XYZ file of C-alpha atoms in Angstrom:
594
model
C 50.791 -28.952 -42.719
C 52.117 -28.218 -39.236
C 54.910 -30.747 -39.707
C 55.862 -28.823 -42.844
C 55.891 -25.604 -40.848
C 58.186 -27.231 -38.294
C 60.607 -28.206 -41.053
C 60.596 -24.638 -42.339
C 61.141 -23.171 -38.887
C 63.805 -25.720 -38.034
C 64.187 -28.776 -35.805
C 62.994 -28.189 -32.254
C 60.910 -25.137 -33.142
C 57.705 -25.072 -31.075
C 54.274 -25.583 -32.556
C 51.382 -23.582 -31.108
C 49.805 -26.914 -30.202
C 52.846 -27.802 -28.059
C 52.634 -24.674 -25.892
C 51.331 -24.945 -22.317
C 48.623 -22.766 -20.831
C 51.135 -20.286 -19.495
C 52.279 -19.583 -23.018
C 48.856 -18.424 -24.133
C 46.897 -15.253 -23.471
C 43.112 -15.137 -23.667
C 42.993 -18.298 -25.766
C 45.530 -16.958 -28.248
C 49.266 -17.458 -28.724
C 51.846 -15.737 -26.564
C 53.121 -12.456 -27.998
C 56.512 -14.137 -28.515
C 58.138 -11.193 -30.250
C 56.590 -8.490 -28.070
C 54.781 -6.838 -30.960
C 51.536 -6.155 -29.099
C 53.337 -4.725 -26.104
C 55.765 -2.561 -28.085
C 55.381 1.197 -27.999
C 55.707 3.323 -31.130
C 59.342 4.017 -30.262
C 60.317 0.342 -29.913
C 61.409 -1.918 -32.771
C 59.699 -5.182 -33.720
C 60.694 -7.782 -36.324
C 58.226 -8.389 -39.226
C 58.243 -12.196 -39.046
C 56.421 -14.235 -41.680
C 56.362 -17.745 -43.172
C 57.232 -18.781 -46.702
C 54.343 -21.211 -47.369
C 50.968 -19.513 -47.705
C 47.946 -21.047 -45.995
C 44.927 -19.760 -44.154
C 44.863 -15.996 -43.734
C 48.235 -15.563 -45.479
C 46.958 -17.406 -48.544
C 44.103 -14.926 -48.864
C 46.619 -12.074 -48.726
C 48.879 -13.508 -51.465
C 47.721 -12.068 -54.823
C 49.431 -14.785 -56.851
C 47.522 -17.623 -55.178
C 44.397 -15.942 -53.808
C 41.161 -17.045 -55.502
C 38.699 -15.371 -53.142
C 35.326 -17.112 -53.132
C 36.520 -19.478 -55.888
C 38.375 -21.684 -53.373
C 36.638 -25.079 -53.444
C 35.284 -26.821 -50.342
C 38.222 -29.218 -50.403
C 40.751 -26.372 -50.733
C 39.136 -24.519 -47.852
C 39.492 -27.624 -45.687
C 43.046 -28.426 -46.738
C 44.399 -24.886 -46.538
C 42.838 -23.752 -43.252
C 40.373 -21.370 -44.871
C 37.282 -22.464 -42.937
C 35.635 -19.430 -41.400
C 37.895 -16.995 -43.265
C 35.514 -16.876 -46.236
C 31.728 -16.673 -46.572
C 30.145 -20.079 -47.348
C 29.428 -19.360 -51.037
C 31.703 -20.958 -53.642
C 31.733 -19.064 -56.951
C 33.388 -19.533 -60.330
C 36.067 -17.294 -61.780
C 33.594 -16.319 -64.506
C 31.064 -15.094 -61.939
C 33.809 -13.150 -60.150
C 34.720 -11.588 -63.485
C 31.149 -10.475 -64.172
C 30.888 -8.986 -60.692
C 34.137 -6.992 -60.965
C 33.272 -5.688 -64.427
C 29.845 -4.628 -63.147
C 31.493 -2.750 -60.272
C 34.128 -1.094 -62.483
C 31.467 0.156 -64.896
C 29.731 1.953 -62.034
C 32.630 4.384 -61.682
C 32.180 7.617 -63.609
C 35.836 8.666 -63.768
C 38.529 6.724 -65.664
C 40.987 7.267 -62.787
C 38.575 5.546 -60.405
C 38.460 2.574 -62.754
C 42.247 2.584 -62.943
C 42.530 2.505 -59.155
C 39.974 -0.323 -58.956
C 42.006 -2.360 -61.458
C 45.272 -1.722 -59.615
C 43.616 -2.753 -56.358
C 42.426 -5.976 -57.988
C 45.925 -6.692 -59.293
C 47.300 -6.427 -55.767
C 44.522 -8.641 -54.390
C 43.958 -11.359 -57.011
C 46.512 -11.512 -59.829
C 44.863 -14.156 -61.991
C 41.451 -12.512 -61.839
C 43.051 -9.194 -62.839
C 44.606 -10.731 -65.966
C 41.473 -12.746 -66.793
C 39.511 -9.509 -66.686
C 42.036 -7.640 -68.833
C 42.341 -10.394 -71.445
C 38.592 -10.956 -71.807
C 37.725 -7.230 -71.889
C 40.850 -5.857 -73.528
C 39.210 -3.248 -75.755
C 37.275 -1.781 -72.812
C 40.053 -1.963 -70.209
C 43.149 -1.182 -72.272
C 42.480 2.596 -72.161
C 42.104 2.261 -68.381
C 45.308 0.407 -67.485
C 47.322 2.024 -70.289
C 47.013 5.198 -72.347
C 45.276 7.571 -71.906
C 44.263 6.971 -68.253
C 47.750 5.917 -67.146
C 48.906 9.453 -67.978
C 46.503 10.966 -65.463
C 47.473 8.257 -62.982
C 51.132 9.267 -63.260
C 50.274 12.928 -62.774
C 48.425 12.045 -59.552
C 50.563 9.061 -58.523
C 51.690 10.660 -55.288
C 48.088 11.143 -54.181
C 46.840 7.673 -55.174
C 49.972 5.708 -54.194
C 49.090 2.922 -51.772
C 51.651 0.141 -52.167
C 54.843 -0.524 -54.169
C 54.331 -2.238 -57.513
C 57.963 -2.282 -58.612
C 61.459 -1.189 -57.629
C 62.347 2.438 -56.943
C 66.087 2.981 -57.361
C 67.139 6.512 -56.469
C 70.443 8.378 -56.354
C 70.509 7.476 -52.656
C 71.225 3.899 -53.728
C 74.281 4.786 -55.845
C 76.918 2.165 -55.147
C 74.271 -0.247 -53.843
C 72.077 -0.884 -56.889
C 72.914 -4.604 -57.006
C 71.773 -4.913 -53.392
C 68.527 -3.128 -54.231
C 67.841 -5.528 -57.122
C 68.313 -8.442 -54.737
C 65.527 -7.022 -52.550
C 63.009 -7.902 -55.257
C 61.502 -11.269 -54.264
C 61.556 -12.839 -57.744
C 64.826 -14.212 -59.075
C 63.870 -15.407 -62.571
C 63.253 -12.075 -64.292
C 62.869 -12.066 -68.089
C 61.587 -8.546 -68.853
C 62.365 -5.230 -67.146
C 60.636 -1.987 -68.100
C 62.567 0.980 -66.717
C 61.956 4.725 -66.820
C 63.543 7.817 -65.311
C 60.243 9.677 -65.672
C 61.618 12.606 -67.668
C 59.256 12.409 -70.655
C 56.089 10.590 -69.639
C 53.848 10.313 -72.719
C 53.231 13.918 -73.816
C 53.067 15.125 -70.218
C 56.736 15.903 -69.595
C 58.835 15.386 -66.471
C 56.870 13.476 -63.826
C 59.904 12.223 -61.928
C 59.351 9.276 -59.625
C 55.641 9.274 -60.415
C 56.410 7.841 -63.848
C 56.224 4.379 -62.217
C 52.705 4.024 -63.600
C 54.213 3.518 -67.071
C 56.444 0.470 -66.318
C 53.644 -1.056 -64.228
C 51.133 -0.565 -67.058
C 53.490 -1.789 -69.777
C 54.315 -4.988 -67.908
C 50.633 -5.673 -67.239
C 50.280 -5.706 -71.019
C 53.366 -7.906 -71.468
C 51.430 -10.502 -69.474
C 47.863 -9.915 -70.660
C 48.623 -9.386 -74.353
C 51.936 -11.186 -74.801
C 51.646 -13.969 -72.245
C 54.910 -13.289 -70.386
C 54.296 -14.603 -66.855
C 53.853 -11.811 -64.294
C 56.507 -13.157 -61.918
C 59.067 -12.730 -64.724
C 58.269 -9.010 -65.099
C 59.939 -6.225 -63.107
C 58.887 -2.524 -63.266
C 61.678 -0.127 -62.262
C 61.803 3.633 -61.798
C 65.197 5.317 -61.639
C 64.730 8.411 -59.505
C 67.401 10.924 -60.471
C 65.330 13.913 -59.371
C 62.878 16.081 -61.277
C 62.856 19.546 -62.792
C 59.093 19.790 -62.338
C 58.678 22.595 -59.806
C 55.043 21.729 -59.213
C 56.035 18.249 -58.068
C 58.952 19.487 -55.974
C 56.487 21.691 -54.091
C 53.791 19.012 -53.808
C 53.532 17.642 -50.270
C 52.355 14.295 -51.656
C 55.267 13.852 -54.107
C 56.899 10.453 -53.526
C 60.307 11.024 -55.123
C 63.591 12.809 -54.428
C 63.102 16.527 -53.909
C 66.011 17.724 -56.014
C 66.806 18.785 -59.559
C 67.614 16.093 -62.089
C 71.092 14.640 -62.178
C 72.825 15.220 -65.513
C 76.165 14.644 -67.208
C 78.665 12.262 -65.654
C 76.633 11.737 -62.486
C 73.670 10.513 -64.555
C 75.839 8.394 -66.859
C 77.616 6.698 -63.941
C 74.303 5.937 -62.225
C 72.829 4.380 -65.384
C 76.004 2.399 -65.999
C 75.915 0.951 -62.507
C 72.271 0.028 -63.027
C 72.889 -1.726 -66.357
C 75.874 -3.636 -64.966
C 73.907 -4.681 -61.881
C 70.971 -5.945 -63.975
C 73.231 -8.140 -66.069
C 75.086 -9.406 -63.001
C 71.882 -10.238 -61.139
C 69.660 -11.553 -63.945
C 72.072 -12.627 -66.665
C 72.564 -11.950 -70.351
C 69.045 -12.742 -71.569
C 66.899 -10.326 -69.563
C 65.133 -7.861 -71.875
C 65.545 -4.266 -70.656
C 62.952 -1.935 -72.152
C 63.797 1.768 -71.851
C 60.612 3.745 -71.449
C 59.896 7.494 -71.601
C 63.476 8.749 -71.343
C 64.063 12.229 -72.772
C 65.531 12.468 -76.280
C 68.972 13.548 -75.094
C 69.313 10.320 -73.082
C 67.163 7.821 -75.007
C 69.305 7.622 -78.136
C 72.578 7.572 -76.203
C 71.415 4.752 -73.925
C 70.213 2.660 -76.853
C 73.482 3.200 -78.702
C 75.680 2.610 -75.662
C 74.044 -0.588 -74.447
C 72.625 -2.028 -77.662
C 75.769 -4.080 -78.236
C 76.369 -5.194 -74.656
C 72.829 -5.823 -73.355
C 69.462 -7.062 -74.607
C 67.824 -3.624 -74.791
C 64.790 -2.176 -76.530
C 63.363 1.333 -76.547
C 59.635 1.249 -77.074
C 59.373 4.975 -77.849
C 61.965 4.706 -80.612
C 61.702 1.116 -81.850
C 58.261 -0.052 -80.714
C 56.489 3.018 -82.056
C 58.428 2.724 -85.308
C 57.477 -0.913 -85.722
C 53.750 -0.403 -85.126
C 53.599 2.656 -87.421
C 55.468 0.843 -90.190
C 52.964 -2.016 -89.910
C 50.105 0.462 -90.285
C 51.717 2.064 -93.322
C 52.312 -1.303 -94.985
C 48.668 -2.187 -94.386
C 47.485 1.264 -95.577
C 49.192 0.734 -98.927
C 46.573 -1.911 -99.694
C 43.992 0.883 -99.511
C 45.858 3.728 -101.230
C 48.175 1.752 -103.518
C 51.867 2.092 -104.319
C 54.982 0.952 -102.477
C 56.670 2.578 -99.496
C 59.276 4.121 -101.790
C 56.589 5.716 -103.997
C 55.178 7.803 -101.138
C 56.444 11.005 -99.537
C 56.414 11.361 -95.751
C 56.200 14.478 -93.599
C 56.574 14.315 -89.808
C 55.577 16.915 -87.264
C 57.959 16.112 -84.433
C 61.612 15.118 -84.704
C 62.192 13.478 -81.341
C 62.809 9.828 -80.529
C 59.429 8.661 -81.875
C 59.574 10.672 -85.125
C 63.160 9.873 -86.026
C 62.730 6.240 -84.940
C 59.738 5.774 -87.232
C 61.473 7.592 -90.068
C 64.572 5.401 -89.806
C 62.593 2.142 -89.838
C 60.581 3.306 -92.869
C 63.825 4.149 -94.667
C 65.324 0.797 -93.679
C 62.316 -1.115 -95.029
C 62.395 0.965 -98.241
C 66.032 0.049 -98.673
C 65.202 -3.642 -98.258
C 62.308 -3.517 -100.720
C 64.217 -1.572 -103.368
C 67.304 -3.727 -103.626
C 70.717 -2.056 -103.646
C 69.222 1.366 -102.864
C 71.392 3.041 -100.176
C 69.478 4.031 -97.062
C 70.660 7.634 -97.500
C 68.712 7.769 -100.766
C 65.611 6.342 -99.075
C 65.808 8.988 -96.351
C 65.313 11.694 -98.960
C 61.638 10.671 -99.264
C 61.138 11.536 -95.582
C 60.912 15.088 -94.207
C 60.703 16.251 -90.592
C 59.407 19.450 -89.021
C 60.519 20.433 -85.509
C 59.819 23.507 -83.375
C 61.979 25.652 -85.687
C 60.453 24.495 -88.945
C 61.452 22.114 -91.693
C 64.741 20.324 -91.055
C 66.994 21.316 -93.962
C 70.681 21.245 -94.798
C 71.216 24.889 -93.867
C 70.368 24.009 -90.253
C 72.641 20.972 -90.037
C 75.340 22.459 -87.803
C 72.853 23.396 -85.092
C 70.907 20.110 -85.140
C 71.075 17.337 -82.551
C 72.898 14.292 -83.892
C 69.768 12.155 -84.343
C 68.159 14.837 -86.561
C 71.091 15.323 -88.941
C 70.294 12.385 -91.302
C 66.997 14.134 -92.119
C 68.467 17.495 -93.130
C 67.798 17.622 -96.885
C 68.386 20.317 -99.472
C 65.464 22.729 -99.426
C 64.742 26.338 -98.634
C 63.849 27.075 -95.012
C 60.156 26.604 -94.192
C 58.944 27.895 -90.838
C 55.677 26.065 -90.140
C 53.788 22.860 -90.850
C 51.235 24.317 -93.262
C 53.950 25.800 -95.480
C 55.863 22.502 -95.276
C 52.782 20.559 -96.419
C 52.312 22.893 -99.386
C 56.026 22.782 -100.274
C 56.709 19.042 -99.846
C 53.249 17.788 -100.898
C 53.420 14.619 -98.785
C 51.127 11.638 -99.229
C 51.624 10.660 -95.572
C 51.416 13.048 -92.613
C 52.611 11.733 -89.240
C 52.355 13.566 -85.924
C 54.737 12.766 -83.055
C 54.969 16.277 -81.641
C 53.338 15.713 -78.259
C 51.256 18.854 -78.893
C 47.513 18.768 -79.413
C 45.572 20.410 -82.235
C 48.608 21.009 -84.452
C 47.009 19.326 -87.480
C 44.758 22.298 -88.124
C 41.893 22.453 -90.584
C 44.152 24.271 -93.066
C 46.784 21.531 -92.814
C 44.316 18.652 -93.298
C 42.545 20.438 -96.155
C 45.900 21.158 -97.803
C 47.094 17.540 -97.788
C 43.640 16.402 -98.914
C 43.750 18.792 -101.870
C 46.493 16.845 -103.638
C 45.773 13.318 -102.331
C 42.671 11.270 -103.044
C 43.260 9.276 -99.838
C 45.768 11.051 -97.579
C 47.287 8.937 -94.799
C 47.127 10.930 -91.565
C 48.528 9.516 -88.328
C 48.041 11.653 -85.191
C 50.143 9.600 -82.797
C 50.782 11.755 -79.737
C 49.467 10.567 -76.362
C 47.385 10.962 -74.296
C 44.162 11.935 -76.089
C 44.489 15.606 -75.169
C 47.848 15.763 -76.964
C 46.666 14.185 -80.244
C 47.487 16.379 -83.239
C 43.822 16.212 -84.267
C 40.731 14.202 -83.396
C 39.152 11.519 -85.554
C 36.128 13.729 -86.205
C 38.342 16.583 -87.373
C 40.405 14.361 -89.684
C 37.374 12.799 -91.379
C 35.389 16.040 -91.574
C 38.214 18.210 -92.921
C 39.287 15.564 -95.461
C 35.640 15.024 -96.500
C 35.793 11.430 -95.330
C 38.769 10.526 -97.537
C 41.556 10.249 -94.923
C 43.096 6.939 -93.914
C 43.414 7.837 -90.270
C 44.925 6.356 -87.101
C 45.874 7.753 -83.710
C 47.962 6.857 -80.692
C 45.029 7.019 -78.257
C 41.553 5.564 -78.848
C 38.814 7.598 -80.528
C 35.191 6.657 -81.138
C 33.912 5.900 -84.670
C 32.800 8.909 -86.700
C 29.844 9.202 -89.081
C 30.437 11.398 -92.114
C 27.998 11.654 -95.027
C 26.179 8.527 -93.880
C 29.314 6.375 -93.649
C 30.813 5.108 -90.382
C 34.582 5.613 -90.194
C 36.436 3.584 -87.545
C 39.788 5.169 -86.639
C 42.663 2.759 -86.144
C 44.875 2.973 -83.085
C 48.633 2.853 -83.729
C 49.147 1.555 -80.225
C 52.550 0.205 -79.210
C 50.648 -2.495 -77.328
C 50.274 -4.236 -80.700
C 54.023 -4.736 -80.883
C 55.973 -4.815 -77.621
C 54.144 -7.686 -75.842
C 54.543 -10.046 -78.794
C 58.038 -8.757 -79.497
C 59.020 -9.413 -75.881
C 57.564 -12.912 -75.985
C 59.510 -13.673 -79.170
C 62.739 -12.469 -77.581
C 62.136 -14.463 -74.398
C 61.053 -17.718 -76.018
C 64.020 -17.732 -78.444
C 66.517 -16.807 -75.741
C 67.744 -13.896 -77.878
C 70.857 -12.147 -76.572
C 70.560 -8.934 -78.612
C 67.886 -6.933 -80.470
C 68.474 -6.379 -84.188
C 66.561 -4.004 -86.487
C 65.513 -6.967 -88.624
C 63.588 -8.313 -85.632
C 61.592 -5.049 -85.550
C 60.860 -5.346 -89.266
C 59.735 -8.936 -88.665
C 57.322 -7.716 -85.980
C 55.898 -5.063 -88.362
C 55.451 -7.611 -91.122
C 53.580 -9.997 -88.809
C 51.244 -7.261 -87.563
C 50.450 -5.991 -91.066
C 49.558 -9.547 -92.142
C 46.894 -9.746 -89.432
C 44.760 -6.995 -91.012
C 41.843 -8.644 -92.831
C 39.713 -7.477 -95.740
C 36.872 -6.916 -93.270
C 39.129 -4.497 -91.388
C 40.070 -2.695 -94.611
C 36.384 -2.324 -95.535
C 35.951 -0.252 -92.346
C 39.008 1.855 -93.167
C 41.082 0.150 -90.475
C 44.805 -0.366 -90.947
C 45.200 -2.310 -87.686
C 43.365 -5.452 -86.553
C 40.986 -5.273 -83.566
C 42.497 -5.689 -80.104
C 40.006 -8.449 -79.360
C 42.379 -10.811 -81.242
C 45.535 -9.462 -79.618
C 46.810 -12.735 -78.136
C 46.626 -14.424 -81.539
C 48.328 -11.380 -83.067
C 51.035 -11.441 -80.391
C 51.684 -15.139 -81.022
C 52.304 -14.459 -84.728
C 54.537 -11.483 -83.923
C 56.494 -13.554 -81.381
C 56.945 -16.342 -83.922
C 58.203 -13.935 -86.599
C 60.586 -12.232 -84.175
C 61.906 -15.555 -82.883
C 62.362 -16.866 -86.442
C 64.432 -13.798 -87.288
C 66.500 -14.217 -84.109
C 67.280 -17.823 -85.098
C 68.080 -16.744 -88.669
C 70.491 -14.055 -87.405
C 72.196 -16.421 -84.968
C 71.031 -14.382 -81.980
C 68.825 -17.088 -80.419
C 70.287 -19.226 -77.629
C 67.380 -21.599 -76.952
C 67.994 -24.825 -78.842
C 66.711 -26.748 -80.650
C 64.469 -24.388 -82.561
C 60.786 -25.386 -82.228
C 59.283 -26.665 -85.469
C 56.077 -24.604 -85.250
C 56.949 -21.268 -83.688
C 53.354 -19.975 -83.617
C 52.130 -23.015 -81.674
C 55.183 -22.821 -79.439
C 54.466 -19.136 -78.729
C 50.883 -19.966 -77.799
C 52.074 -22.770 -75.511
C 54.449 -20.360 -73.740
C 51.712 -17.857 -72.913
C 50.654 -17.329 -69.315
C 47.077 -18.409 -68.594
C 45.051 -16.549 -65.948
C 42.725 -19.496 -65.291
C 42.726 -20.490 -61.609
C 44.869 -23.455 -60.610
C 43.694 -26.238 -58.283
C 45.618 -26.569 -55.033
C 46.534 -29.843 -53.340
């Protein structure tokens, strides 16, 4: 090993064993770089080595195995004395960590324990998350990640991704090169302006890209070293954060207009220059006024995906397709009413209309849109309001008299499907649920806003007010509800069903662009994974316990569509795409070291 170190350091570099007595102090090695003698005002150089062994190996989360290092590995890698004598299995470590995590009373404490584990032992973190996905998903993702973002400045301990602020304008390519990994396949980026339903959290939105990419690995099998979380800090308009002494971002108002556009353009150009054509860039939690423009501007020049617009749409469409097996009819035979006309609402609406158009051959998409109605803060979106509407709302302005609130819209439109993407809690009131239940035997009600506090209604409210007849799903998890002696299990229309498998399909096919048909392929694959046993419980989504199998099927469907559309660059096409997807998935099982 020391000969290897000499090669790394260069010919003629001294080994500690070659030093004479004068070069040592108190049995140790001479303070060659003067670090111990330096005062606080003096500069020292943070020297390190590139091959981990001994103490450094224990501090490298990618290779650290803790007490699972074997006797032979401890001997070979200079770990003797650095660990207690016990040698344990990864399974025993997993049981211990889960026991410890369950002792915490607060979800945020569990979140912090998981993040600490990720920074200490990467494979054990993912083993834990994969094996206990239903229990830990709400901890590392919604709803707990929302609270983590709100308090990120207070709990921040170490960087988990790249922070690119306006200070780096003109130097973004250099900043990207500071990231130690070179082979990046998936980037999740946010500017923190619309974090879940919590609003502008500025630089503290980093918790979202970190959480999303943890799920890309755990649920979709994309290797962690290929994932890069990025926060673009363009300021914040959140006065509470600007006045918070623990805030970690720029203390200035948000950049807008040309300054913002130029900054984003430099970022997108730098990503392509540094990582190439086939890196998937997922836009996350951008405000409506930027999200649609970014997707439109870069959709033809980069491999981009907006989870709030496209991922949410894909998972909701899958749920609706599955729900039809319970309530009957085709997509085109139902009427849809949305509360919320932002990126999630309009994205879902557009994908539903697109799928309708495909199912009903030769039906123009404009005709399909007429089955879909949206309510925003000013009431029902109708033709009379068209001139004052934002561009992404205009396709949904239909002929109808003005209706001011949701209850009146429900009574006027008489929808069979009610979908909430408003980001405002308790907006599906008892009157609203009772109204839609009065003219539907089995109303489909989807309260999708996150986190839990922002859900349009709870599972208990939906089942109670509909007298147990609602087909119900939410964006955040809710416990099962008993009504009239029957247990109702609410589904979770969680984007985590779609984006990990979608990302894997894009990566393994070498896709160069994202096409709407790939999103429809992902929805189709997810809907096919719902079994009769799930339907019997009222579920329109499969359990997360099978998520890796689900993700493999989604990845295969997405990759197949990419090959069919001529967008895949990895040749030849594998014969069995499901098996190929499974073979591509990252495994968290410990490796043996030479």
